Amino acid sequence: EGLKTKKIRRWLGVALNPSTQCNYTTTNEDFDTKHSIKRNEQIRGRLFADRDYHVHLGGAIPPCLISQWIEGGHLSVEDEIPNLVAISSDFSSRNDKSSRKNVHEVPMISVRDALVQYREVNHSTTRQQRDANMFLSAYSDPPYPNLPVFLTLYRAYSKRFLLHQNSKTIAGMSANEGGLIHPKAEVRVSLPPPNESHSLEWIEKESCLAYASRALEEMIHFQASLLPSQRLVITFPRQTFNVNKNLDYFFAFLELLRSSVDSKSHSDYIDPTTESLTSSPKFPWSKNNPPAFDFAGQPLPLEQTLLLLDKLRSIFSSSEIFYHHGEVCPHIEFSKRVKDTFELLPYVNRIGHGLCLGLAILGMNPEIGNRNCDQIPPQLKASIEENRQSAYDCLTKIAHSNIGIEVSPTCNITLGGAQSKEILRKYVQEFLSIGVDVFVGSDDPAFLNTTLETEIQLLHGLYDTRDGKKHQF
């Protein structure tokens, strides 16, 4: 029943707001002629870089903390990473659909294997020094050899109980002290999966309400750990929350959060498992200051999360909702990812990365690889043009709907999606020329060895075309 409102809401949005309609079309020559794309001159793309608009707490742990955790015995190269699967490099190189259908069943590699694959490390005499050298090597210059290595190290370094205990240090450490999070950052923290906690394991058969209560306590804790100028973005990992997994837990969390936001007193948080009040820390959200949300993690077909998006938007109509979309994802066809973006628009305020739109608007398709033009079948050439037109139509709709795209240059280049700095700059310029607002973020500055200033520099010199003139950023 909830999904029935999606098309109604989208239709009403167009019917009641004529400015969102796109009544003009373009030819292929419009795409091939640089900066000649037709657009409404009142709509211009802006580049927002006054804060870090996309950074994950677990991806911003400063090296000095990693050294302390190794000395304390909290991190080891012998650690195994449970409850996580990733796209294997063996699968990503295959074109046969049947070989990719079980791509999510590929287990994550061990931390030791990830570090060995990532970089050859000089072994020291002591085990502790060896571990320190190997772990800190992941903070050296990218790129990583493949996505499983990156994800393995991310999970190994960002153990939840360590994040919980050190969140205030990670968020509040200044750049002079080695900190990596901007003082006005929008910080993503993932909702914990069932049976995972910062301290003790949850009871296996605990109710969804108990899961939700514990998760809300954690989110309140993390928001309280941030600086007053920083904002928590509650993040739902798609591998944990989708139509096939943990729906009851997801709905219980939303209802608990809604009732807390709607309650008269926001200085107290009601714990439904004990029916008692706790005033420490203070409940951070209200109707005038609603929570923000994001969907991230393992890419899944969009239909597996649309129900969750619809429920979230129906409960928190005034909240900002973000969605990672169009990332490296060989098990979902490229053209489907481009077209699926239209389905996101009724729900989201910003799209994370949007790589599929960037590549498509340039007439690129990662499934083709490096084949020469004469080696591409006519049918595939036609699909490239279809994707490009779909991307243009979608970006135009995004521009008219005041939806932004978050761009994390180093991440997009390092993990292979954008392929090169030149390609990334080219498609970001297309976003701006069409009228799309671009929000800059560092994503995982620790593992990508970057800062917000570095990300801004990578986009230096891009411009919009107000009044037919170039205005550089």
XYZ file of C-alpha atoms in Angstrom:
473
model
C 0.000 0.000 0.000
C 2.827 2.385 0.811
C 4.385 2.006 -2.629
C 1.128 3.048 -4.285
C 1.727 6.566 -2.994
C 5.029 6.800 -4.890
C 3.573 7.395 -8.346
C 0.796 9.556 -6.921
C 3.329 11.723 -5.116
C 5.499 12.018 -8.193
C 2.488 12.886 -10.405
C 1.280 15.493 -7.925
C 4.756 16.975 -7.763
C 4.718 17.573 -11.515
C 1.067 18.659 -11.688
C 1.325 21.188 -8.869
C 4.781 22.486 -9.737
C 5.037 23.129 -13.496
C 8.669 24.196 -13.152
C 9.597 20.551 -12.596
C 8.374 19.533 -16.039
C 10.938 18.996 -18.775
C 9.138 19.881 -22.007
C 12.150 20.126 -24.272
C 14.379 17.519 -25.863
C 17.891 17.492 -27.220
C 19.689 15.884 -30.098
C 22.924 13.934 -29.918
C 24.720 17.019 -31.254
C 23.758 18.849 -28.077
C 25.743 16.310 -26.094
C 28.758 16.275 -28.391
C 29.147 20.067 -28.502
C 30.787 21.140 -25.265
C 28.651 23.460 -23.114
C 25.931 23.780 -25.743
C 23.307 21.844 -23.796
C 19.946 23.611 -23.752
C 18.661 24.397 -20.283
C 16.573 26.846 -18.339
C 18.879 29.813 -17.729
C 17.236 30.424 -14.344
C 18.518 27.031 -13.170
C 22.257 26.985 -12.579
C 24.421 24.459 -10.831
C 26.188 25.545 -7.675
C 29.160 23.901 -6.021
C 28.919 23.631 -2.230
C 32.223 23.136 -0.419
C 31.790 25.135 2.788
C 31.727 21.902 4.804
C 32.338 18.178 4.312
C 28.967 17.033 3.012
C 29.818 13.331 2.865
C 32.129 11.691 5.399
C 31.797 8.416 7.290
C 32.939 8.314 10.911
C 34.520 4.891 10.428
C 36.512 6.149 7.450
C 37.985 9.141 9.268
C 39.960 7.556 12.132
C 43.273 9.442 12.490
C 46.521 7.399 12.332
C 47.466 8.324 15.913
C 44.374 6.481 17.184
C 45.186 3.444 15.066
C 48.618 3.291 16.709
C 47.015 3.462 20.168
C 44.565 0.683 19.323
C 47.358 -1.549 18.081
C 49.347 -0.947 21.264
C 46.236 -1.766 23.295
C 45.729 -5.036 21.429
C 42.424 -3.960 19.843
C 43.635 -4.375 16.253
C 45.545 -7.286 14.768
C 46.412 -8.499 11.291
C 45.027 -11.881 12.370
C 41.489 -10.474 12.711
C 38.752 -11.973 10.595
C 35.878 -9.814 9.358
C 32.530 -11.543 9.972
C 29.122 -10.837 8.478
C 30.433 -9.144 5.357
C 30.638 -10.108 1.714
C 31.987 -8.148 -1.204
C 32.334 -8.216 -4.949
C 35.272 -10.405 -5.872
C 37.653 -9.229 -8.574
C 37.026 -12.603 -10.265
C 33.341 -11.768 -10.605
C 33.826 -8.178 -11.689
C 35.754 -9.285 -14.770
C 33.030 -11.609 -16.045
C 30.356 -10.611 -18.516
C 28.222 -13.732 -18.188
C 25.133 -12.916 -16.114
C 24.848 -16.453 -14.769
C 28.333 -16.221 -13.251
C 27.367 -13.037 -11.419
C 24.079 -14.107 -9.874
C 25.747 -15.295 -6.653
C 28.152 -12.379 -6.407
C 27.027 -11.560 -2.844
C 28.051 -15.027 -1.657
C 31.759 -14.305 -2.107
C 33.272 -14.126 1.420
C 35.401 -11.224 2.566
C 39.133 -11.816 2.578
C 41.140 -11.784 5.806
C 42.821 -8.662 7.122
C 46.281 -10.161 6.603
C 45.503 -11.047 2.976
C 44.067 -7.591 2.383
C 47.194 -5.905 3.714
C 49.507 -8.191 1.768
C 47.553 -7.491 -1.431
C 47.497 -3.780 -0.738
C 51.166 -3.145 -0.118
C 54.381 -5.024 0.467
C 55.448 -4.207 4.026
C 58.890 -4.476 5.590
C 58.498 -6.827 8.530
C 60.007 -5.673 11.814
C 61.462 -7.830 14.559
C 58.569 -7.413 16.968
C 55.020 -8.514 16.192
C 53.553 -5.260 17.490
C 55.791 -3.164 15.237
C 54.986 -5.421 12.290
C 51.260 -5.017 12.883
C 51.679 -1.261 13.239
C 53.592 -1.029 9.960
C 51.017 -3.134 8.133
C 47.986 -1.310 9.492
C 49.391 2.169 8.967
C 50.359 1.270 5.400
C 46.672 1.530 4.541
C 46.938 5.257 5.273
C 49.550 5.668 2.563
C 48.851 6.815 -0.945
C 46.055 4.979 -2.815
C 44.972 3.243 -5.004
C 43.853 -0.059 -3.548
C 44.102 -3.137 -5.791
C 40.396 -3.984 -5.580
C 37.180 -3.276 -3.716
C 37.337 -6.306 -1.336
C 40.693 -5.078 0.001
C 39.309 -1.606 0.643
C 36.154 -2.893 2.352
C 38.070 -5.412 4.449
C 40.417 -2.769 5.796
C 37.540 -0.375 6.401
C 35.729 -2.919 8.539
C 38.924 -4.010 10.301
C 39.810 -0.475 11.342
C 36.320 0.694 12.273
C 35.268 -1.830 14.886
C 32.027 -0.612 16.371
C 33.028 -0.666 20.038
C 36.161 1.357 19.225
C 34.119 3.896 17.254
C 31.667 4.133 20.136
C 34.369 4.703 22.736
C 36.372 7.169 20.642
C 33.708 8.985 18.620
C 34.205 12.262 20.459
C 37.948 12.182 19.785
C 37.517 11.279 16.102
C 34.942 14.014 15.485
C 36.547 16.747 17.596
C 40.245 16.391 16.868
C 41.518 19.459 15.001
C 43.568 19.269 11.820
C 46.642 20.412 13.772
C 46.186 17.387 16.037
C 45.847 15.002 13.103
C 42.055 15.062 12.871
C 40.392 14.356 9.552
C 36.757 15.460 10.039
C 35.760 18.992 9.119
C 34.352 21.030 12.056
C 31.067 21.486 10.134
C 30.875 18.009 8.613
C 27.800 15.896 7.995
C 28.954 12.645 9.589
C 27.521 9.277 8.545
C 27.156 6.551 11.184
C 25.539 3.220 10.305
C 22.730 1.680 12.298
C 24.070 -1.505 13.955
C 22.878 -4.859 12.603
C 21.065 -7.233 15.005
C 23.270 -8.940 17.585
C 26.039 -6.383 17.233
C 26.805 -3.830 19.923
C 29.666 -1.667 21.109
C 29.999 -3.581 24.363
C 28.287 -6.942 24.762
C 26.664 -9.223 22.196
C 22.937 -8.805 22.008
C 20.765 -11.718 23.014
C 20.011 -13.673 19.844
C 16.243 -13.726 20.262
C 15.866 -10.199 21.558
C 12.820 -8.408 20.206
C 12.947 -5.908 17.347
C 11.900 -3.227 19.823
C 14.939 -4.011 21.953
C 17.194 -3.833 18.867
C 15.615 -0.520 17.949
C 16.001 0.868 21.474
C 19.680 -0.026 21.628
C 20.262 1.388 18.138
C 18.569 4.669 19.051
C 20.693 4.918 22.188
C 23.780 4.554 20.000
C 22.628 7.191 17.516
C 21.950 9.627 20.380
C 25.412 8.872 21.752
C 27.105 9.507 18.400
C 25.251 12.786 17.832
C 26.218 13.917 21.339
C 29.864 13.087 20.518
C 29.956 15.439 17.540
C 30.824 19.112 17.673
C 27.824 21.485 17.903
C 28.436 22.535 14.281
C 28.496 18.915 13.012
C 25.457 16.840 12.111
C 24.851 13.116 12.403
C 23.364 11.357 9.383
C 21.754 8.076 10.449
C 22.815 5.541 7.831
C 21.061 2.309 6.866
C 23.457 -0.253 5.347
C 21.586 -1.898 2.470
C 23.123 -5.298 3.151
C 21.479 -5.129 6.589
C 18.198 -3.388 5.731
C 16.233 -4.328 2.610
C 12.911 -5.940 1.683
C 14.369 -9.371 2.442
C 16.177 -8.558 5.651
C 15.420 -6.924 9.029
C 12.268 -5.108 7.914
C 10.663 -5.445 11.372
C 13.771 -3.995 12.991
C 13.809 -1.121 10.469
C 10.146 -0.270 11.045
C 10.515 -0.550 14.841
C 13.444 1.870 14.799
C 11.550 4.420 12.682
C 8.470 4.267 14.899
C 10.552 4.603 18.055
C 12.453 7.543 16.603
C 9.219 9.183 15.405
C 7.543 8.864 18.797
C 10.621 10.345 20.459
C 10.733 13.263 18.015
C 7.017 13.913 18.501
C 7.174 13.701 22.285
C 6.648 16.897 24.252
C 9.949 16.755 26.126
C 13.070 16.411 23.993
C 15.402 16.562 26.957
C 14.426 13.037 27.916
C 14.548 9.830 25.951
C 12.069 7.085 26.870
C 13.568 3.597 26.890
C 10.663 1.269 26.012
C 12.435 -1.787 27.384
C 12.519 -0.327 30.885
C 9.855 2.406 30.600
C 12.266 4.695 32.368
C 13.602 8.125 31.489
C 17.214 8.934 30.850
C 18.425 12.487 30.383
C 22.007 11.738 29.430
C 22.750 12.459 26.695
C 20.032 14.906 25.683
C 17.728 13.791 22.873
C 19.047 15.779 19.875
C 16.121 15.885 17.404
C 12.732 17.586 17.247
C 10.086 18.530 14.687
C 12.022 21.711 14.004
C 15.311 19.836 13.870
C 14.504 16.439 12.312
C 17.104 13.690 11.875
C 18.834 13.157 8.524
C 19.205 9.742 6.873
C 21.312 7.948 4.298
C 21.281 4.552 2.566
C 24.759 3.202 1.871
C 26.772 -0.006 1.929
C 26.476 -2.860 -0.507
C 24.734 -1.775 -3.731
C 21.468 -3.633 -4.307
C 18.803 -3.423 -7.016
C 16.715 -0.379 -6.178
C 13.484 -2.341 -5.839
C 14.931 -3.956 -2.713
C 14.988 -0.625 -0.857
C 12.103 1.378 -2.379
C 9.673 0.139 0.261
C 12.041 1.316 2.997
C 12.502 4.696 1.326
C 8.759 5.154 1.025
C 8.199 4.297 4.687
C 11.006 6.605 5.780
C 9.705 9.536 3.717
C 6.113 9.020 4.892
C 7.177 9.185 8.559
C 9.824 11.915 8.280
C 8.427 14.143 5.564
C 10.642 17.118 6.484
C 13.895 15.181 6.946
C 16.764 15.228 4.482
C 17.284 11.809 2.917
C 20.427 10.874 1.004
C 21.101 7.738 -1.035
C 24.375 6.237 -2.300
C 23.691 5.435 -5.946
C 25.594 4.663 -9.113
C 28.770 3.367 -7.472
C 31.010 0.505 -8.600
C 28.517 -2.313 -9.023
C 29.195 -4.952 -11.715
C 26.311 -7.234 -10.700
C 23.653 -4.649 -11.702
C 23.460 -3.673 -15.367
C 24.714 -0.157 -16.062
C 21.606 0.910 -18.002
C 19.389 -0.236 -15.113
C 21.350 1.885 -12.651
C 20.924 4.936 -14.874
C 17.170 4.450 -15.288
C 16.654 3.520 -11.619
C 17.740 7.022 -10.653
C 14.321 8.341 -11.733
C 12.705 6.140 -9.064
C 14.816 7.772 -6.344
C 13.799 11.340 -7.056
C 10.466 11.447 -5.148
C 12.276 10.468 -1.956
C 15.776 11.952 -1.791
C 17.371 15.354 -1.242
C 20.810 14.316 -2.425
C 22.284 11.406 -4.375
C 25.629 10.069 -3.175
C 28.283 9.816 -5.919
C 25.945 9.476 -8.928
C 28.735 7.873 -10.949
C 26.372 6.116 -13.335
C 24.879 9.464 -14.389
C 28.324 11.017 -14.803
C 29.660 8.252 -17.017
C 26.445 7.958 -19.024
C 26.259 11.692 -19.795
C 29.763 11.388 -21.288
C 28.701 8.442 -23.445
C 30.687 5.935 -21.384
C 29.737 2.466 -20.181
C 32.090 0.532 -17.831
C 30.694 -2.770 -19.149
C 32.314 -2.069 -22.530
C 35.799 -1.667 -21.109
C 38.535 -0.355 -23.395
C 37.171 -1.709 -26.655
C 37.615 0.430 -29.754
C 34.558 1.995 -31.316
C 34.621 -0.415 -34.283
C 34.576 -3.367 -31.855
C 31.315 -2.290 -30.207
C 28.187 -3.992 -31.630
C 25.529 -1.631 -33.078
C 23.006 -2.691 -30.440
C 25.424 -1.703 -27.656
C 26.137 1.619 -29.361
C 22.408 2.297 -29.380
C 22.221 1.541 -25.649
C 25.022 4.055 -24.995
C 22.998 6.791 -26.677
C 19.880 5.679 -24.802
C 21.775 5.827 -21.495
C 23.102 9.269 -22.341
C 19.640 10.575 -23.107
C 18.253 8.992 -19.922
C 21.069 10.531 -17.876
C 20.436 13.957 -19.389
C 16.682 13.743 -18.747
C 17.322 12.601 -15.179
C 19.903 15.318 -14.471
C 17.524 17.936 -15.848
C 14.787 16.636 -13.553
C 17.268 16.694 -10.643
C 18.187 20.307 -11.397
C 14.544 21.421 -11.503
C 13.746 19.496 -8.313
C 16.560 21.067 -6.254
C 18.117 17.660 -5.636
C 21.889 17.653 -5.230
C 24.621 15.166 -6.100
C 27.417 14.484 -3.620
C 30.821 14.144 -5.270
C 33.824 12.625 -3.483
C 36.602 12.996 -6.098
C 39.394 10.934 -4.521
C 37.033 8.090 -3.628
C 35.445 8.048 -7.065
C 38.844 7.987 -8.780
C 40.577 5.582 -6.366
C 37.907 2.886 -6.403
C 37.788 2.962 -10.177
C 34.351 4.346 -10.903
C 35.434 7.694 -12.350
C 38.533 6.085 -13.945
C 40.568 9.308 -13.959
C 40.703 12.876 -12.651
C 40.010 14.204 -16.145
C 36.844 12.129 -16.557
C 35.580 13.120 -13.120
C 36.130 16.825 -13.773
C 34.422 16.516 -17.150
C 31.227 14.943 -15.840
C 31.060 17.210 -12.756
C 31.264 20.144 -15.161
C 28.339 18.627 -17.081
C 26.355 18.366 -13.834
C 26.948 22.055 -13.163
C 26.209 23.112 -16.750
C 22.876 21.294 -16.717
C 22.048 23.049 -13.445
C 22.661 20.359 -10.821
C 23.954 21.409 -7.404
C 27.153 19.560 -6.432
C 28.098 18.925 -2.778
C 31.738 18.054 -2.061
C 32.756 15.394 0.472
C 35.846 13.423 1.450
C 33.937 10.135 2.095
C 36.676 8.099 3.848
C 39.607 10.509 4.271
C 41.685 8.146 6.421
C 41.876 5.299 3.911
C 41.912 7.579 0.891
C 44.669 9.803 2.338
C 42.753 12.976 1.573
C 41.147 16.027 3.146
C 38.260 18.279 2.165
C 40.797 20.861 0.936
C 42.302 18.245 -1.392
C 38.854 17.370 -2.737
C 38.103 21.039 -3.436
C 41.427 21.435 -5.224
C 40.579 18.533 -7.538
C 37.508 20.490 -8.675
C 39.255 23.869 -8.848
C 38.448 25.870 -11.974
C 35.056 24.368 -12.765
C 32.378 26.924 -13.558
C 28.720 27.616 -14.203
C 27.428 29.648 -17.139
C 25.093 32.257 -15.700
C 23.994 34.913 -18.194
C 26.008 33.178 -20.899
C 29.238 33.970 -19.053
C 31.639 31.675 -17.229
C 31.764 32.110 -13.449
C 34.648 30.121 -11.985
C 34.495 28.503 -8.552
